Coordinates of N, CA and C in Angstrom, one line a residue:
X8 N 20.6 -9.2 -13.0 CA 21.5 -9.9 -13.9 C 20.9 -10.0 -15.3
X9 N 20.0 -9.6 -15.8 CA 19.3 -9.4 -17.0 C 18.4 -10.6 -16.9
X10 N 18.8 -12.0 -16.4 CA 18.0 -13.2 -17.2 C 16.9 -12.9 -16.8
X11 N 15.8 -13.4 -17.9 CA 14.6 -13.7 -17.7 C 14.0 -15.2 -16.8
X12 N 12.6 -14.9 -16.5 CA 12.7 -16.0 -15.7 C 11.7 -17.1 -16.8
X13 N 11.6 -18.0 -17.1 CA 11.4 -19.0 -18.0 C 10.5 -19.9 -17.5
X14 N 9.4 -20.2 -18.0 CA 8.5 -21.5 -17.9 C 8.4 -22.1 -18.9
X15 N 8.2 -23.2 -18.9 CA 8.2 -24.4 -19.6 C 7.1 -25.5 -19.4
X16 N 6.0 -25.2 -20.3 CA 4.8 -25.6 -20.8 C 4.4 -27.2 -21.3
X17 N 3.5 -27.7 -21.0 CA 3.1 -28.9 -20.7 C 3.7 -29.9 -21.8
X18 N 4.2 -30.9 -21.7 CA 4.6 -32.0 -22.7 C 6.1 -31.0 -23.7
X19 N 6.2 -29.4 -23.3 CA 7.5 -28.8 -23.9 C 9.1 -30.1 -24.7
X20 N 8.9 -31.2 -23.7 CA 10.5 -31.9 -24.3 C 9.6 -33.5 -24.2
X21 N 8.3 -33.6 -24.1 CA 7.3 -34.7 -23.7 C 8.1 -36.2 -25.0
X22 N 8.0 -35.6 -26.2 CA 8.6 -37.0 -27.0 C 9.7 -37.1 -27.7
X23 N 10.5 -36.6 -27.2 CA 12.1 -35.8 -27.5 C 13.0 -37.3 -26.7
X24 N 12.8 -38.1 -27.2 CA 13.2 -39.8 -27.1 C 14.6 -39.8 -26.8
X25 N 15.5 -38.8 -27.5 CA 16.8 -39.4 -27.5 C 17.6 -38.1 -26.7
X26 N 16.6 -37.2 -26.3 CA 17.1 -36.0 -25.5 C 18.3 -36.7 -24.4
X27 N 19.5 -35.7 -24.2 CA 20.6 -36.4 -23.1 C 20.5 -35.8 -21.9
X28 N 20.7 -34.3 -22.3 CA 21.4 -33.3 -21.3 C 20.2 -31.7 -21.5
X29 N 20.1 -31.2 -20.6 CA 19.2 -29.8 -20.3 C 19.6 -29.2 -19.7
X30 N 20.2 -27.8 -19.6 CA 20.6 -27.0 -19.1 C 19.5 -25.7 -18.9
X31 N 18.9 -26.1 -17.6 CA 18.1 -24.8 -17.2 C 18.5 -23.5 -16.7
X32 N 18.0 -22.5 -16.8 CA 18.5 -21.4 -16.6 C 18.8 -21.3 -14.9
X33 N 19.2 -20.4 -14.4 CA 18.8 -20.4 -13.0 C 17.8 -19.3 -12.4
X34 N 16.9 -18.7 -12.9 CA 15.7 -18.0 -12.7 C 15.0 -18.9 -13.4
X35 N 14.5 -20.6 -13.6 CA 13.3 -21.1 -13.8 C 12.4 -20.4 -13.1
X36 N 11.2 -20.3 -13.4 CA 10.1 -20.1 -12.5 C 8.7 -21.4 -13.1
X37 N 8.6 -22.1 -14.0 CA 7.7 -23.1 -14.1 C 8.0 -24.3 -14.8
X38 N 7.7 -25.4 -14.5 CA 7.3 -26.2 -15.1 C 6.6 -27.3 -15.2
X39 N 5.7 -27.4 -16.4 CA 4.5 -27.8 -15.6 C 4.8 -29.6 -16.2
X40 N 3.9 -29.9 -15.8 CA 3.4 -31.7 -16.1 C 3.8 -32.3 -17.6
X41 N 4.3 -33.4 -17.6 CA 4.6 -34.1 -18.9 C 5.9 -33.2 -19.6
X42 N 6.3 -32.6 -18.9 CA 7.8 -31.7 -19.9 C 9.1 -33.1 -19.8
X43 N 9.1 -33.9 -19.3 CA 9.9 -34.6 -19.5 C 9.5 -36.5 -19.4
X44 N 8.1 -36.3 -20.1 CA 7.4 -37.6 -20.3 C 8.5 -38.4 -21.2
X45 N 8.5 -39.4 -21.5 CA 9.2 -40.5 -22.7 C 10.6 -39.9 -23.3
X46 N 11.8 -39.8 -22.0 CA 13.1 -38.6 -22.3 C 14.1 -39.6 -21.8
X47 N 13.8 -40.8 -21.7 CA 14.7 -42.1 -21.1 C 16.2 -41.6 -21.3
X48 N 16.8 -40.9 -22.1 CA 18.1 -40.7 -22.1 C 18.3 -39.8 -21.6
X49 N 17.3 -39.0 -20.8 CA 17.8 -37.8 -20.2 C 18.8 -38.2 -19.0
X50 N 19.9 -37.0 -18.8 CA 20.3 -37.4 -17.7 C 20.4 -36.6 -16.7
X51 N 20.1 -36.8 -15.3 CA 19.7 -35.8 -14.5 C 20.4 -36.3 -13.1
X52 N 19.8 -35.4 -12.0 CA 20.7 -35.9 -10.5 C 19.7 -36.3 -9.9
X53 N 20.0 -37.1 -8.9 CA 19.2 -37.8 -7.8 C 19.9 -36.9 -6.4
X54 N 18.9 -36.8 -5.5 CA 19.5 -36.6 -4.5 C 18.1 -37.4 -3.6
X55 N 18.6 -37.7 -2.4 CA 17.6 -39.0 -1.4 C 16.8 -39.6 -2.6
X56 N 15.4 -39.2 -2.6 CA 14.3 -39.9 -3.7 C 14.0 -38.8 -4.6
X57 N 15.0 -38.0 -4.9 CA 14.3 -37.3 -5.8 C 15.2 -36.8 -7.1
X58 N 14.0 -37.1 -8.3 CA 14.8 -36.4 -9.7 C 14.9 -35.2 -10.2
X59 N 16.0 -34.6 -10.2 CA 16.2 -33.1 -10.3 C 16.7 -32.8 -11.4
X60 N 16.8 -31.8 -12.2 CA 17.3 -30.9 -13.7 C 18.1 -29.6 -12.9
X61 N 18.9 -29.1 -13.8 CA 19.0 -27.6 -13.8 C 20.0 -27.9 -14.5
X62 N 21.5 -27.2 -13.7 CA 22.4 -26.6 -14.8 C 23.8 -26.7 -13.6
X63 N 24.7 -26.1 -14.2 CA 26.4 -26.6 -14.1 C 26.5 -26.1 -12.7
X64 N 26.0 -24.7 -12.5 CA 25.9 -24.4 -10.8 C 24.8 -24.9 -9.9
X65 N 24.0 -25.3 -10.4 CA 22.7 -25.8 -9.7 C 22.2 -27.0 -10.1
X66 N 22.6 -27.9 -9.9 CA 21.7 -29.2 -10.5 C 20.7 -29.2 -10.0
X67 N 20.0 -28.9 -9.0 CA 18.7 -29.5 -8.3 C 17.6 -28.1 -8.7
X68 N 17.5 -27.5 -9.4 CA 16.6 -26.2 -9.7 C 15.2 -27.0 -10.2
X69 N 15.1 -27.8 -10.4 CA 13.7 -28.6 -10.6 C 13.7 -29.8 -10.5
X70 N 12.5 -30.0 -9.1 CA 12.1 -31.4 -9.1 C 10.8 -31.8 -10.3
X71 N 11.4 -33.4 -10.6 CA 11.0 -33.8 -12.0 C 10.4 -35.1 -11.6
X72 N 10.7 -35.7 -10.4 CA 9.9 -37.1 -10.1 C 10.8 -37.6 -9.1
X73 N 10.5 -38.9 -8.8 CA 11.0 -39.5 -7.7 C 11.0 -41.1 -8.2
X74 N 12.3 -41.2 -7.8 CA 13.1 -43.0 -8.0 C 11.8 -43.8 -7.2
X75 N 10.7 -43.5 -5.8 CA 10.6 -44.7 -5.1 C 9.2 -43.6 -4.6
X76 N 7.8 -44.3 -5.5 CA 6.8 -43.8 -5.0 C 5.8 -44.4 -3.5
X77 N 6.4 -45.0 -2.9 CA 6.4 -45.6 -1.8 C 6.8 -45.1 -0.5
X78 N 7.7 -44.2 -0.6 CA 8.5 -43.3 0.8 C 6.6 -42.7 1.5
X79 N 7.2 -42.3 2.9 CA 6.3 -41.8 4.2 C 7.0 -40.5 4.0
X80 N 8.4 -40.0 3.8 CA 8.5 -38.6 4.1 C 9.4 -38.5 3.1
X81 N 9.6 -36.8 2.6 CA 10.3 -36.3 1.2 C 11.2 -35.4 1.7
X82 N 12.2 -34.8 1.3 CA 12.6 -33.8 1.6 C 13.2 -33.6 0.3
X83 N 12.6 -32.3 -0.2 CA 13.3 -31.4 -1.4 C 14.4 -31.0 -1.2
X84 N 15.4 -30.9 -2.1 CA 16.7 -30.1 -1.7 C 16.6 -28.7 -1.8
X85 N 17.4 -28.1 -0.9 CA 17.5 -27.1 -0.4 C 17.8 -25.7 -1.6
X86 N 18.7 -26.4 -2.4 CA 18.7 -25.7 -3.8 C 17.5 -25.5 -4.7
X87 N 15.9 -26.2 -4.4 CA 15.0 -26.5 -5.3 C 14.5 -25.1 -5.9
X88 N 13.9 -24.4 -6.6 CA 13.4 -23.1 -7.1 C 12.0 -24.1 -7.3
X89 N 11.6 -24.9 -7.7 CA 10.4 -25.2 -9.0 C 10.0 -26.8 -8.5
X90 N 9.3 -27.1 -8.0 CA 8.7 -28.7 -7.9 C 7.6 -28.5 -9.3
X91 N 7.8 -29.3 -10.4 CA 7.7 -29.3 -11.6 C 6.0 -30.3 -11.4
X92 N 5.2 -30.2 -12.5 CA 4.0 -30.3 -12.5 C 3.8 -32.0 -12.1
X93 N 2.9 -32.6 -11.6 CA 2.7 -34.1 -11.6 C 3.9 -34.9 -10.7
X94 N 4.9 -34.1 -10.6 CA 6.1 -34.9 -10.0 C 6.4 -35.8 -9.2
X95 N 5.4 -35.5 -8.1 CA 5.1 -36.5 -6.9 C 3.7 -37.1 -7.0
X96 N 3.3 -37.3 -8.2 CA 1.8 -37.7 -8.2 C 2.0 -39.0 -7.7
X97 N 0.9 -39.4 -7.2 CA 0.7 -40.8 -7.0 C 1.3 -41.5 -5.8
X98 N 2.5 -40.4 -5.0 CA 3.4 -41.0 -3.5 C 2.0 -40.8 -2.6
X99 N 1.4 -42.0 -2.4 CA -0.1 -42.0 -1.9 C 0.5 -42.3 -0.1
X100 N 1.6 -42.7 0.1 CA 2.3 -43.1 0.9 C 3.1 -42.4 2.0
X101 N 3.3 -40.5 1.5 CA 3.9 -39.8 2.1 C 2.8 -38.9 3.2
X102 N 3.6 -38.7 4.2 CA 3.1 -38.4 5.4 C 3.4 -36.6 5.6
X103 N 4.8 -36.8 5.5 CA 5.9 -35.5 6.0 C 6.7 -35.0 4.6
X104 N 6.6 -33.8 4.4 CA 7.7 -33.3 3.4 C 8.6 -32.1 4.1
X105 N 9.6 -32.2 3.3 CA 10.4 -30.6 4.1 C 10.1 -30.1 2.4
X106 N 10.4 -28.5 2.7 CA 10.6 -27.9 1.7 C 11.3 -26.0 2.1
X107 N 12.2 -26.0 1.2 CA 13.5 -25.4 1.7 C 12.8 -23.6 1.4
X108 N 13.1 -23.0 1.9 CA 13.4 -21.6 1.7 C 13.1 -20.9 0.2
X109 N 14.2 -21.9 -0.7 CA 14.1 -21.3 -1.8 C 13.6 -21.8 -3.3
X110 N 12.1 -21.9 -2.6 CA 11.2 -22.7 -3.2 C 10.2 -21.7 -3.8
X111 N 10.0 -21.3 -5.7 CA 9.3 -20.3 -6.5 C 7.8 -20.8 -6.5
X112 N 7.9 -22.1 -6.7 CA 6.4 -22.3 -7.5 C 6.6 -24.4 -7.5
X113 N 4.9 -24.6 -7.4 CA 4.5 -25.8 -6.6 C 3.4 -25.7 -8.2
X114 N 3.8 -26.5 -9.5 CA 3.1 -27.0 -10.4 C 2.2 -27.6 -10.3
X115 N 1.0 -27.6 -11.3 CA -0.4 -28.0 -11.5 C -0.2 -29.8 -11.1
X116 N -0.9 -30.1 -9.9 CA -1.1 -31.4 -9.8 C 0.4 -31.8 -9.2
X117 N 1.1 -31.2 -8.7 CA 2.7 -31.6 -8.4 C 2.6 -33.0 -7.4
X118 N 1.4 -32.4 -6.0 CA 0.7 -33.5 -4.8 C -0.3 -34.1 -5.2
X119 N -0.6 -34.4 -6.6 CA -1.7 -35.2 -6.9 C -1.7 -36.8 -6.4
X120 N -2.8 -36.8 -5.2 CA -3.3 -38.2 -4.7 C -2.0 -38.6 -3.8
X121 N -1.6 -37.3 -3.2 CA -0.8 -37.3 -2.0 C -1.6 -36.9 -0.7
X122 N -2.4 -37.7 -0.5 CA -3.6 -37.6 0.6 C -3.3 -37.6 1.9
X123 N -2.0 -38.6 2.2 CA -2.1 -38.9 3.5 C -0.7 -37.2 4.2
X124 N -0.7 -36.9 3.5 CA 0.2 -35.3 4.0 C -0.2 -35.0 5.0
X125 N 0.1 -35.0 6.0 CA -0.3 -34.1 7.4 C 0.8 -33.1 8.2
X126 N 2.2 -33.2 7.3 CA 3.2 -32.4 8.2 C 3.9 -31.7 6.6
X127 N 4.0 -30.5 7.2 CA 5.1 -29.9 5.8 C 5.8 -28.9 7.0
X128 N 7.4 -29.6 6.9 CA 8.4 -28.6 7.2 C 8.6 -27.2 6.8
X129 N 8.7 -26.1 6.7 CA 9.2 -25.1 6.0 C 10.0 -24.4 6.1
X130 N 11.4 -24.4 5.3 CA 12.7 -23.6 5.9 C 12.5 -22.0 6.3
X131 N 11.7 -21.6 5.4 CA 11.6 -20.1 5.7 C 10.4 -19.7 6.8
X132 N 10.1 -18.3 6.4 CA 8.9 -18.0 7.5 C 7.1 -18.3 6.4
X133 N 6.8 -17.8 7.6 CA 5.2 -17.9 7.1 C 5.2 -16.8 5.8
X134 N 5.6 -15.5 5.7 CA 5.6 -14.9 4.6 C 6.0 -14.8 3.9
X135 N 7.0 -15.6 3.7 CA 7.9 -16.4 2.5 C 7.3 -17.7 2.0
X136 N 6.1 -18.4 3.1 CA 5.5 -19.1 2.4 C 4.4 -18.8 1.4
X137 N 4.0 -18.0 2.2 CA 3.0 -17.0 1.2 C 2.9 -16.5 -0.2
X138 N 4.4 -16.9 -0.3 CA 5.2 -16.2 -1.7 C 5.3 -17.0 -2.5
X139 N 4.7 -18.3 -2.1 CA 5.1 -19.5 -3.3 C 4.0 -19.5 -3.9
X140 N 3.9 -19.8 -5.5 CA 3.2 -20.0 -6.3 C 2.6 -21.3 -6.0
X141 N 1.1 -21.7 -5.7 CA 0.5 -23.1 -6.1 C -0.2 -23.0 -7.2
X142 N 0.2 -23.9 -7.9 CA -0.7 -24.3 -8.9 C -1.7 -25.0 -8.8
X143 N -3.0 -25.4 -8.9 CA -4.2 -25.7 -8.4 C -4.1 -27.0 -8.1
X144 N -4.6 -28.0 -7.5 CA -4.5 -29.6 -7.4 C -3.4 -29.5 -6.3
X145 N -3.0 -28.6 -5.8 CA -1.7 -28.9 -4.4 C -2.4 -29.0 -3.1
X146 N -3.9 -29.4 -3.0 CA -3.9 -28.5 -1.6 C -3.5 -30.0 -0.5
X147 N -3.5 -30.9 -0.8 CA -3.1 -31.9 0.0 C -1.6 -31.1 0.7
X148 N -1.2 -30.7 0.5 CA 0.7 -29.8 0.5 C -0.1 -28.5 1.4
X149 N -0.8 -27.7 0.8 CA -1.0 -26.5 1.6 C -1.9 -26.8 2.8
X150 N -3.3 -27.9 3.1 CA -3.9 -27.9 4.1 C -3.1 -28.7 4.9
X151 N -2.1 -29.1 4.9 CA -1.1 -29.9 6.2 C -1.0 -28.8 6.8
X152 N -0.8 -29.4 7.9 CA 0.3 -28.5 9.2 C 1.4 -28.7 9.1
X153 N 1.9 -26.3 9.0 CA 3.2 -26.2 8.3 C 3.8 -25.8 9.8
X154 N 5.1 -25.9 9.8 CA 6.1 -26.0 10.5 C 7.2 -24.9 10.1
X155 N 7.4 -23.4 10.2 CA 8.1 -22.5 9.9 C 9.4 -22.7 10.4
X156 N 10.0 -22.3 9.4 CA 12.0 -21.8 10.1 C 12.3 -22.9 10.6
X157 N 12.0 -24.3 9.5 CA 12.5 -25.5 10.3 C 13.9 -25.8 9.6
X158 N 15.1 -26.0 9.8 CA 16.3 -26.6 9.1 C 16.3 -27.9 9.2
X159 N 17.0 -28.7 8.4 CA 16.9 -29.5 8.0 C 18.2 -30.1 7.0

């Protein structure tokens, strides 16, 4: 389709105070930590506990954080391309995550001090997990025990 795929670089919209609306491409492939620090008027979708960006066909193309750092288990939406850098830092609380199929890239520090991880669902196969980008600081996410071709 020609689009390029696009990353978006640390603190990129970080003090952009009165930002509303962001229309992400739908080939994202990064984004890292602080891109949407101090953006209080941004407006974005929730789906269960999670804050998502993208665009008119895809709202959920990047997770960006979470309403409730306290949950035991996550599930990304199924739509996600990009879990965005720092996102889930600090859910010191989560046990279980799903994560869908069509999932590019796992940002620097995304599971930071997400220690108690012991289960990760995964929609696709093992060599489709293989295909996902980590960015360093994830391994709490990658040393769980993963669970292939789980639906959800």
């Amino acid at each position: 389709d020609g689009q390029q795929e696009l990353m978006i670089g640390i603190n990129t919209f970080g003090s952009c105070s009165t930002l509303e609306t962001v229309q992400l491409p739908s080939k994202i492939k990064s984004v890292d930590y602080g891109t949407f620090n101090v953006t209080n008027n941004l407006k974005y979708t929730v789906y269960e506990n999670g804050i998502y960006l993208g665009n008119l066909n895809n709202p959920y193309l990047v997770l960006i954080g979470v309403v409730d750092k306290t949950v035991t288990s996550f599930k990304v939406n199924k739509n996600t391309r990009v879990i965005a850098g720092r996102s889930l830092e600090s859910c010191s609380s989560i046990t279980t995550v799903y994560i869908p199929s069509t999932l590019v890239m796992v940002n620097f520090e995304a599971f930071m001090y997400c220690s108690r991880i012991t289960n990760v669902y995964y929609q696709g196969t093992q060599e489709q997990w293989k295909k996902i980008g980590f960015a360093t600081n994830n391994s709490y996410l990658t040393r769980a025990t993963i669970t292939y071709n789980y639906s959800y």
